[in-house]
Every structure is written in structure tokens, then in C-alpha cells.
Amino acid sequence: MTAHRLGSLAAAGLLATLSWGAPAHAADLSIVCRCVEGGVNTELATWIKTWVIPEFAKTPAGAGNTVTLKSFGGTDEQLTQQLALDFSTGAGADVSSFDGFLIPSFVEGGLLKPLDEIAGSEVDGWDGWSHISPGAQALMSYQGKRYGLAEGTDVRVIFYRRDLFAKAGLKAEGWQPASWDELLAAARALKKADPDSFPLQINAGVSMGEATTMQGYYPLLLGAGEALQDKDGKWITGSPAILAALKLYRTIYVDEKLGDQRAQLLADGRNRSFANFRDGKTAMLVEGDWFYRSVTAPGSEFAVADRDRTMGWAKIPAEAAGRGLDGRDFVTISGGTGFVLNPNTQNPKEAWALLAFMNSRDALTAYQGFEERIRIRDDVPVPNSTFLQDTAKALMPITTARPNDPNYDKVSAELQRMTEAVVSGNATPEEAMARYGAAVKKIVGEANTVGKG
């Protein structure tokens, strides 16, 4: 081998070390996400196709590789099922979008591996970790090991329509309920002003999946002063807080018809709730900030006309002042979605290089131009959105997160069934709670549960 050839190889090796583990050979890589241009999460799809893929190709790490986006237009639950099938059979994309709460159950099921186990020492040597706080890294970690990268986090709020509030004689600017009673009072006034409307949407039921848990039941439970587990990590199977949350559901959907009961039970119920808000049939909707930055954004299917003038937001109140979790007056909860590596990828080094590039400062800064959000890196600010700046400042200091537990997704499915039993009118809150408690005991073992008063 000539000296020139040896020098070229040495230079190539150095370049690989400096550039997210540049590939030693060309690779066909793929990314899968619940994202469709012009449809669900259109901003994510557009960013990947028009920025990530072409810009990655310009880097030493991406040169010669082919990257393909595999858009998935189904529900979050359907994508989860597909990923479980793919990861168990050696199929699927190299880089997959993933919700952090699923990591423990996938790991325990042997369906995910730590990033460094897949891609090697390049992972720990990535300079991006220094710009991601330990708490932010934990969103895609389990038992101290990193399994993915969250591109951002979020908060839950009450979105409301200023135009409908004004018509009902309510305060349209700066509305902020201080209790569940004040929330219900606003809903009743709106219902009186338009008897055919469904003024309040708090997600419930099985069809809405994790959206029921995160945007519905969990904020109510927190507002009643409790989480899913106690301080010792035991799952709470019955309590006054659970009953309080379920009774509020019954008031809204069964007793007073303040919410669209049917939407909670339909397969496309969540989209129906979005359409209700867009069309002015619903004036208040509890959702994550994704609802603002994506669902109702200009050009989207559920875009709200003159969004920033029409829509306002309020913090989710505790049942009463000081009665929320840890004595709080207001509550919220945050999650983290991002990407993981397929444990069966045939191109682990190249797949990591792509994932690292997607989470570089330049890539996430560019993403802000497609969709602003609270990014996971501390060197990627929210540049323009007053809404995101204000909600992050007000709510990140008081937020909480889902239990990092392999049984969480199974328990979450049971609480979705519990809320559906109540909002459908098929069970009283007491009956639904008893069924939930029995189901949770079977899932986690009775020794890992506790009942409260």
C-alpha cells in the first residue's frame, strides 16, 4: 500500500472521529416518524425532508449515505405497535421517533438497547450532551442509561377562545380560573350562551390513548393533590383524589353535558375535539403546547383563523387553591418525544451519526424555523413565540413527569378504561375506581400498591 494511500486513510479516520462517527462505507438509512407533509406533524416531516436529509449529506458523516423518511400517518398507539413488531423481528427504520414514557417497557421487553451499546464509544463522546441537562436526558433514559434523544419537552395548559368568551360575557383577555369551580362556572356560562356547544374538552376514554392520560386524567389527579404513585413508588389504587377527578369527568360529560361525550368514545374522537375547537363548538380545551404550535398552526387541518388573536391560554388550576400536588395552586405535566436507534440496525455508526446530527445545535435551530418549541438543548432558544416563552417561564418550574416505570403504559391503559367507564355513563366513579384498582394490582402485584382513605 502506498504512503499516499496510507495518508488518505489516516486523514479519513481523523475526519470520522471529528464528525459524529463518519461512516466507513455508504449506507442506506431510514427514519420513521408519525409525520406526514400536509398532515399530522407536517412541520417535523418537512424539516426532515427539506433540511435534515440534504444538510446531513453535506457533512463528512453523511457523505455517500442515502437517507429516506418513512412517514407514518396512523395514531401514536398504532406506531407503537408497529415499532414493537419491527424491533422484535429485526425490521424497521434505523432511527425511529419515540415517546420517552415507552422506554422502560420496551427495555424490559428486550426491544431497546442503550445508545452506546448499539453505536459504541462515539455516543458518550458526543459534545451535545453538555448542552442537555440531566433532567432532559432522563426523558429518554432508563436506569441511568441513555436510549434516545428528546428533541424537546412541553407543558399542558387550558386553551380557550377569546371570541366565544366575549360573546358569553366572560373575561376574554387574561382569563385564569383559580379552581375547578371557576372552570365549571365558565363552562356553564358558555353553554348558556350557546346551548348546542360543548364548551369544555378534557380528554377521556380509550380511543384517545395516552392523550387521555397526559392531557386529561393526570392534570386532574395532580390538581386533586396526587400522582399515580406515592412517595415510595407504590401505585395508588384508590383515593379521594382519584374520585374527585372522576366526579369532575362525570359532571362535565354526563350530568351537565358540558363536553362532547361522543367524541371521547369514537376512534377519531381526538380529531373531532380539534375540529370542535376550530369550528367554535368548544371554547376550552386542555392540551399540550403542541396544540398551539402544530394542530392549530396556519395551514394545518385544524388551523384556527387569526390564531394568536382568537386563542388564549390559562394555567390548569388545582381543585382549589393550595390543593394541588405538593400544595400547588396550579399544575401541569411534561413529556418528551424524540428518536431512538433500532437495536437491529445494520448501520449502527451511521445511524448514530444521523441521530446526533438531528440533535445538533444547527439542526434544532433550523427546526425552530419550521416549528418553534421548547427544545432540549440549552443553546437553542425559542426565538419568536411569545406563547412558548411565556408558558415555559410560568410552567416549567412547577411541572412533573410520568413515572419512569416499565408498568406505566399498562397502568395508563387501565386509567383510560376507567375514565371511559365514567364518561360513557356505564359506571359510577366509585365502581370505575374499584375496577381500576383491581386491574392495577394484577399488573404490578398487590405488594406494590397502596389504597388511600
PDB file of C-alpha atoms in Angstrom, residues 37-216:
ATOM      1  CA  GLU A  37     -46.268  16.532   4.903  1.00  0.00           C
ATOM      2  CA  GLY A  38     -49.556  18.428   4.864  1.00  0.00           C
ATOM      3  CA  GLY A  39     -50.941  16.168   7.603  1.00  0.00           C
ATOM      4  CA  VAL A  40     -50.063  15.164  11.163  1.00  0.00           C
ATOM      5  CA  ASN A  41     -46.830  16.748  12.404  1.00  0.00           C
ATOM      6  CA  THR A  42     -46.248  18.255   8.978  1.00  0.00           C
ATOM      7  CA  GLU A  43     -43.509  20.505  10.356  1.00  0.00           C
ATOM      8  CA  LEU A  44     -41.456  17.512  11.504  1.00  0.00           C
ATOM      9  CA  ALA A  45     -41.798  15.796   8.132  1.00  0.00           C
ATOM     10  CA  THR A  46     -40.885  18.962   6.259  1.00  0.00           C
ATOM     11  CA  TRP A  47     -37.852  19.653   8.448  1.00  0.00           C
ATOM     12  CA  ILE A  48     -36.508  16.130   7.930  1.00  0.00           C
ATOM     13  CA  LYS A  49     -37.093  16.087   4.184  1.00  0.00           C
ATOM     14  CA  THR A  50     -36.045  19.612   3.279  1.00  0.00           C
ATOM     15  CA  TRP A  51     -33.342  20.313   5.890  1.00  0.00           C
ATOM     16  CA  VAL A  52     -32.039  17.261   7.747  1.00  0.00           C
ATOM     17  CA  ILE A  53     -31.576  14.934   4.783  1.00  0.00           C
ATOM     18  CA  PRO A  54     -29.880  17.388   2.399  1.00  0.00           C
ATOM     19  CA  GLU A  55     -27.763  19.058   5.106  1.00  0.00           C
ATOM     20  CA  PHE A  56     -26.652  15.722   6.564  1.00  0.00           C
ATOM     21  CA  ALA A  57     -25.470  14.719   3.091  1.00  0.00           C
ATOM     22  CA  LYS A  58     -23.124  17.724   3.091  1.00  0.00           C
ATOM     23  CA  THR A  59     -21.322  16.603   6.255  1.00  0.00           C
ATOM     24  CA  PRO A  60     -18.410  14.141   6.337  1.00  0.00           C
ATOM     25  CA  ALA A  61     -20.616  11.865   8.462  1.00  0.00           C
ATOM     26  CA  GLY A  62     -23.369  11.826   5.891  1.00  0.00           C
ATOM     27  CA  ALA A  63     -21.439  11.912   2.638  1.00  0.00           C
ATOM     28  CA  GLY A  64     -22.303   8.985   0.397  1.00  0.00           C
ATOM     29  CA  ASN A  65     -25.198   7.823   2.556  1.00  0.00           C
ATOM     30  CA  THR A  66     -28.800   7.692   1.452  1.00  0.00           C
ATOM     31  CA  VAL A  67     -31.448   8.782   3.972  1.00  0.00           C
ATOM     32  CA  THR A  68     -35.156   8.124   3.450  1.00  0.00           C
ATOM     33  CA  LEU A  69     -38.085   9.379   5.512  1.00  0.00           C
ATOM     34  CA  LYS A  70     -40.819   6.822   6.103  1.00  0.00           C
ATOM     35  CA  SER A  71     -43.894   8.819   7.040  1.00  0.00           C
ATOM     36  CA  PHE A  72     -46.468   7.155   9.295  1.00  0.00           C
ATOM     37  CA  GLY A  73     -49.937   8.657   9.299  1.00  0.00           C
ATOM     38  CA  GLY A  74     -51.652   6.461  11.894  1.00  0.00           C
ATOM     39  CA  THR A  75     -52.138   7.072  15.593  1.00  0.00           C
ATOM     40  CA  ASP A  76     -49.429   7.151  18.246  1.00  0.00           C
ATOM     41  CA  GLU A  77     -50.685   3.804  19.522  1.00  0.00           C
ATOM     42  CA  GLN A  78     -50.511   2.243  16.062  1.00  0.00           C
ATOM     43  CA  LEU A  79     -46.943   3.437  15.590  1.00  0.00           C
ATOM     44  CA  THR A  80     -46.014   1.987  18.985  1.00  0.00           C
ATOM     45  CA  GLN A  81     -47.442  -1.377  17.944  1.00  0.00           C
ATOM     46  CA  GLN A  82     -45.536  -1.235  14.658  1.00  0.00           C
ATOM     47  CA  LEU A  83     -42.260  -0.379  16.378  1.00  0.00           C
ATOM     48  CA  ALA A  84     -42.702  -3.241  18.860  1.00  0.00           C
ATOM     49  CA  LEU A  85     -43.241  -5.614  15.939  1.00  0.00           C
ATOM     50  CA  ASP A  86     -40.295  -4.216  13.975  1.00  0.00           C
ATOM     51  CA  PHE A  87     -37.860  -4.240  16.884  1.00  0.00           C
ATOM     52  CA  SER A  88     -38.824  -7.808  17.802  1.00  0.00           C
ATOM     53  CA  THR A  89     -38.360  -9.134  14.266  1.00  0.00           C
ATOM     54  CA  GLY A  90     -35.262  -7.258  13.151  1.00  0.00           C
ATOM     55  CA  ALA A  91     -37.183  -4.981  10.814  1.00  0.00           C
ATOM     56  CA  GLY A  92     -37.935  -1.254  10.808  1.00  0.00           C
ATOM     57  CA  ALA A  93     -36.190   2.046  10.235  1.00  0.00           C
ATOM     58  CA  ASP A  94     -32.726   2.788  11.601  1.00  0.00           C
ATOM     59  CA  VAL A  95     -33.927   5.886  13.501  1.00  0.00           C
ATOM     60  CA  SER A  96     -37.423   5.908  14.955  1.00  0.00           C
ATOM     61  CA  SER A  97     -39.494   8.597  16.625  1.00  0.00           C
ATOM     62  CA  PHE A  98     -40.399   7.520  20.132  1.00  0.00           C
ATOM     63  CA  ASP A  99     -42.216   8.741  23.224  1.00  0.00           C
ATOM     64  CA  GLY A 100     -39.983   8.606  26.268  1.00  0.00           C
ATOM     65  CA  PHE A 101     -42.590   7.054  28.556  1.00  0.00           C
ATOM     66  CA  LEU A 102     -42.467   3.848  26.479  1.00  0.00           C
ATOM     67  CA  ILE A 103     -38.754   3.272  27.013  1.00  0.00           C
ATOM     68  CA  PRO A 104     -38.984   1.285  30.302  1.00  0.00           C
ATOM     69  CA  SER A 105     -41.490  -1.223  28.939  1.00  0.00           C
ATOM     70  CA  PHE A 106     -39.590  -1.652  25.658  1.00  0.00           C
ATOM     71  CA  VAL A 107     -36.327  -2.161  27.553  1.00  0.00           C
ATOM     72  CA  GLU A 108     -37.851  -4.700  29.923  1.00  0.00           C
ATOM     73  CA  GLY A 109     -39.298  -6.476  26.894  1.00  0.00           C
ATOM     74  CA  GLY A 110     -35.878  -6.700  25.266  1.00  0.00           C
ATOM     75  CA  LEU A 111     -36.880  -4.372  22.435  1.00  0.00           C
ATOM     76  CA  LEU A 112     -34.440  -1.484  23.010  1.00  0.00           C
ATOM     77  CA  LYS A 113     -30.742  -1.179  23.765  1.00  0.00           C
ATOM     78  CA  PRO A 114     -28.739   1.753  25.161  1.00  0.00           C
ATOM     79  CA  LEU A 115     -27.298   4.070  22.540  1.00  0.00           C
ATOM     80  CA  ASP A 116     -23.701   3.288  23.478  1.00  0.00           C
ATOM     81  CA  GLU A 117     -24.359  -0.441  23.307  1.00  0.00           C
ATOM     82  CA  ILE A 118     -25.610  -0.026  19.747  1.00  0.00           C
ATOM     83  CA  ALA A 119     -23.194   2.563  18.380  1.00  0.00           C
ATOM     84  CA  GLY A 120     -20.155   2.399  20.660  1.00  0.00           C
ATOM     85  CA  SER A 121     -17.949   4.989  22.303  1.00  0.00           C
ATOM     86  CA  GLU A 122     -18.901   7.773  19.867  1.00  0.00           C
ATOM     87  CA  VAL A 123     -22.113   8.158  21.818  1.00  0.00           C
ATOM     88  CA  ASP A 124     -20.516   9.112  25.130  1.00  0.00           C
ATOM     89  CA  GLY A 125     -18.052  11.360  23.329  1.00  0.00           C
ATOM     90  CA  TRP A 126     -20.726  13.467  21.652  1.00  0.00           C
ATOM     91  CA  ASP A 127     -20.333  17.132  22.570  1.00  0.00           C
ATOM     92  CA  GLY A 128     -24.102  17.694  22.573  1.00  0.00           C
ATOM     93  CA  TRP A 129     -24.584  16.071  25.986  1.00  0.00           C
ATOM     94  CA  SER A 130     -23.044  19.110  27.673  1.00  0.00           C
ATOM     95  CA  HIS A 131     -25.953  21.201  26.395  1.00  0.00           C
ATOM     96  CA  ILE A 132     -28.682  18.813  27.591  1.00  0.00           C
ATOM     97  CA  SER A 133     -29.452  18.865  31.305  1.00  0.00           C
ATOM     98  CA  PRO A 134     -29.555  15.599  33.280  1.00  0.00           C
ATOM     99  CA  GLY A 135     -33.301  16.044  33.691  1.00  0.00           C
ATOM    100  CA  ALA A 136     -33.752  16.492  29.968  1.00  0.00           C
ATOM    101  CA  GLN A 137     -31.577  13.449  29.246  1.00  0.00           C
ATOM    102  CA  ALA A 138     -33.737  11.467  31.666  1.00  0.00           C
ATOM    103  CA  LEU A 139     -36.747  11.913  29.380  1.00  0.00           C
ATOM    104  CA  MET A 140     -35.241   9.305  27.062  1.00  0.00           C
ATOM    105  CA  SER A 141     -33.284   7.306  29.644  1.00  0.00           C
ATOM    106  CA  TYR A 142     -33.957   4.370  31.928  1.00  0.00           C
ATOM    107  CA  GLN A 143     -31.997   3.167  34.955  1.00  0.00           C
ATOM    108  CA  GLY A 144     -29.207   5.607  34.207  1.00  0.00           C
ATOM    109  CA  LYS A 145     -28.700   4.586  30.580  1.00  0.00           C
ATOM    110  CA  ARG A 146     -29.467   6.684  27.521  1.00  0.00           C
ATOM    111  CA  TYR A 147     -31.770   5.098  24.974  1.00  0.00           C
ATOM    112  CA  GLY A 148     -32.574   8.078  22.787  1.00  0.00           C
ATOM    113  CA  LEU A 149     -32.636  11.829  22.410  1.00  0.00           C
ATOM    114  CA  ALA A 150     -35.649  14.013  23.095  1.00  0.00           C
ATOM    115  CA  GLU A 151     -35.809  16.969  20.747  1.00  0.00           C
ATOM    116  CA  GLY A 152     -37.948  18.970  23.109  1.00  0.00           C
ATOM    117  CA  THR A 153     -40.333  18.962  26.013  1.00  0.00           C
ATOM    118  CA  ASP A 154     -43.744  20.504  26.588  1.00  0.00           C
ATOM    119  CA  VAL A 155     -46.324  21.693  29.091  1.00  0.00           C
ATOM    120  CA  ARG A 156     -50.109  21.350  29.447  1.00  0.00           C
ATOM    121  CA  VAL A 157     -52.463  24.335  29.595  1.00  0.00           C
ATOM    122  CA  ILE A 158     -56.105  25.282  29.035  1.00  0.00           C
ATOM    123  CA  PHE A 159     -56.540  26.795  25.595  1.00  0.00           C
ATOM    124  CA  TYR A 160     -59.583  29.000  25.224  1.00  0.00           C
ATOM    125  CA  ARG A 161     -61.254  31.039  22.510  1.00  0.00           C
ATOM    126  CA  ARG A 162     -61.395  34.727  23.322  1.00  0.00           C
ATOM    127  CA  ASP A 163     -64.181  35.335  20.792  1.00  0.00           C
ATOM    128  CA  LEU A 164     -66.518  32.831  22.441  1.00  0.00           C
ATOM    129  CA  PHE A 165     -65.691  34.113  25.913  1.00  0.00           C
ATOM    130  CA  ALA A 166     -66.550  37.652  24.844  1.00  0.00           C
ATOM    131  CA  LYS A 167     -69.889  36.536  23.392  1.00  0.00           C
ATOM    132  CA  ALA A 168     -70.726  34.799  26.664  1.00  0.00           C
ATOM    133  CA  GLY A 169     -69.882  37.896  28.688  1.00  0.00           C
ATOM    134  CA  LEU A 170     -66.762  36.343  30.198  1.00  0.00           C
ATOM    135  CA  LYS A 171     -63.351  37.931  30.597  1.00  0.00           C
ATOM    136  CA  ALA A 172     -61.670  37.322  27.263  1.00  0.00           C
ATOM    137  CA  GLU A 173     -58.188  38.661  27.957  1.00  0.00           C
ATOM    138  CA  GLY A 174     -56.126  37.109  30.719  1.00  0.00           C
ATOM    139  CA  TRP A 175     -58.805  34.689  31.939  1.00  0.00           C
ATOM    140  CA  GLN A 176     -57.411  32.456  34.691  1.00  0.00           C
ATOM    141  CA  PRO A 177     -59.590  30.101  36.766  1.00  0.00           C
ATOM    142  CA  ALA A 178     -58.360  29.579  40.311  1.00  0.00           C
ATOM    143  CA  SER A 179     -60.295  26.359  40.963  1.00  0.00           C
ATOM    144  CA  TRP A 180     -62.371  23.639  39.318  1.00  0.00           C
ATOM    145  CA  ASP A 181     -65.499  25.509  40.407  1.00  0.00           C
ATOM    146  CA  GLU A 182     -64.374  28.565  38.439  1.00  0.00           C
ATOM    147  CA  LEU A 183     -63.586  26.369  35.434  1.00  0.00           C
ATOM    148  CA  LEU A 184     -67.073  24.862  35.583  1.00  0.00           C
ATOM    149  CA  ALA A 185     -68.653  28.291  36.051  1.00  0.00           C
ATOM    150  CA  ALA A 186     -67.085  29.448  32.787  1.00  0.00           C
ATOM    151  CA  ALA A 187     -68.259  26.283  31.017  1.00  0.00           C
ATOM    152  CA  ARG A 188     -71.814  26.801  32.255  1.00  0.00           C
ATOM    153  CA  ALA A 189     -71.849  30.414  31.081  1.00  0.00           C
ATOM    154  CA  LEU A 190     -70.634  29.349  27.648  1.00  0.00           C
ATOM    155  CA  LYS A 191     -73.218  26.566  27.467  1.00  0.00           C
ATOM    156  CA  LYS A 192     -75.950  29.030  28.376  1.00  0.00           C
ATOM    157  CA  ALA A 193     -74.811  31.406  25.637  1.00  0.00           C
ATOM    158  CA  ASP A 194     -74.796  28.555  23.089  1.00  0.00           C
ATOM    159  CA  PRO A 195     -76.833  25.516  24.241  1.00  0.00           C
ATOM    160  CA  ASP A 196     -75.682  23.473  21.238  1.00  0.00           C
ATOM    161  CA  SER A 197     -71.994  23.879  22.095  1.00  0.00           C
ATOM    162  CA  PHE A 198     -69.670  21.647  24.103  1.00  0.00           C
ATOM    163  CA  PRO A 199     -67.650  24.320  25.880  1.00  0.00           C
ATOM    164  CA  LEU A 200     -65.115  22.160  27.760  1.00  0.00           C
ATOM    165  CA  GLN A 201     -62.846  19.391  26.434  1.00  0.00           C
ATOM    166  CA  ILE A 202     -60.810  17.307  28.876  1.00  0.00           C
ATOM    167  CA  ASN A 203     -59.650  14.130  27.159  1.00  0.00           C
ATOM    168  CA  ALA A 204     -61.077  10.814  28.327  1.00  0.00           C
ATOM    169  CA  GLY A 205     -61.531   7.285  27.071  1.00  0.00           C
ATOM    170  CA  VAL A 206     -59.577   4.516  25.397  1.00  0.00           C
ATOM    171  CA  SER A 207     -59.584   5.823  21.829  1.00  0.00           C
ATOM    172  CA  MET A 208     -57.545   8.904  22.733  1.00  0.00           C
ATOM    173  CA  GLY A 209     -54.855   6.706  24.228  1.00  0.00           C
ATOM    174  CA  GLU A 210     -52.037   8.477  26.029  1.00  0.00           C
ATOM    175  CA  ALA A 211     -53.662  11.820  25.249  1.00  0.00           C
ATOM    176  CA  THR A 212     -56.337  10.830  27.772  1.00  0.00           C
ATOM    177  CA  THR A 213     -53.677  10.260  30.399  1.00  0.00           C
ATOM    178  CA  MET A 214     -51.471  13.278  29.789  1.00  0.00           C
ATOM    179  CA  GLN A 215     -53.999  15.909  28.736  1.00  0.00           C
ATOM    180  CA  GLY A 216     -56.939  14.629  30.732  1.00  0.00           C
TER     181      GLY A 216
END
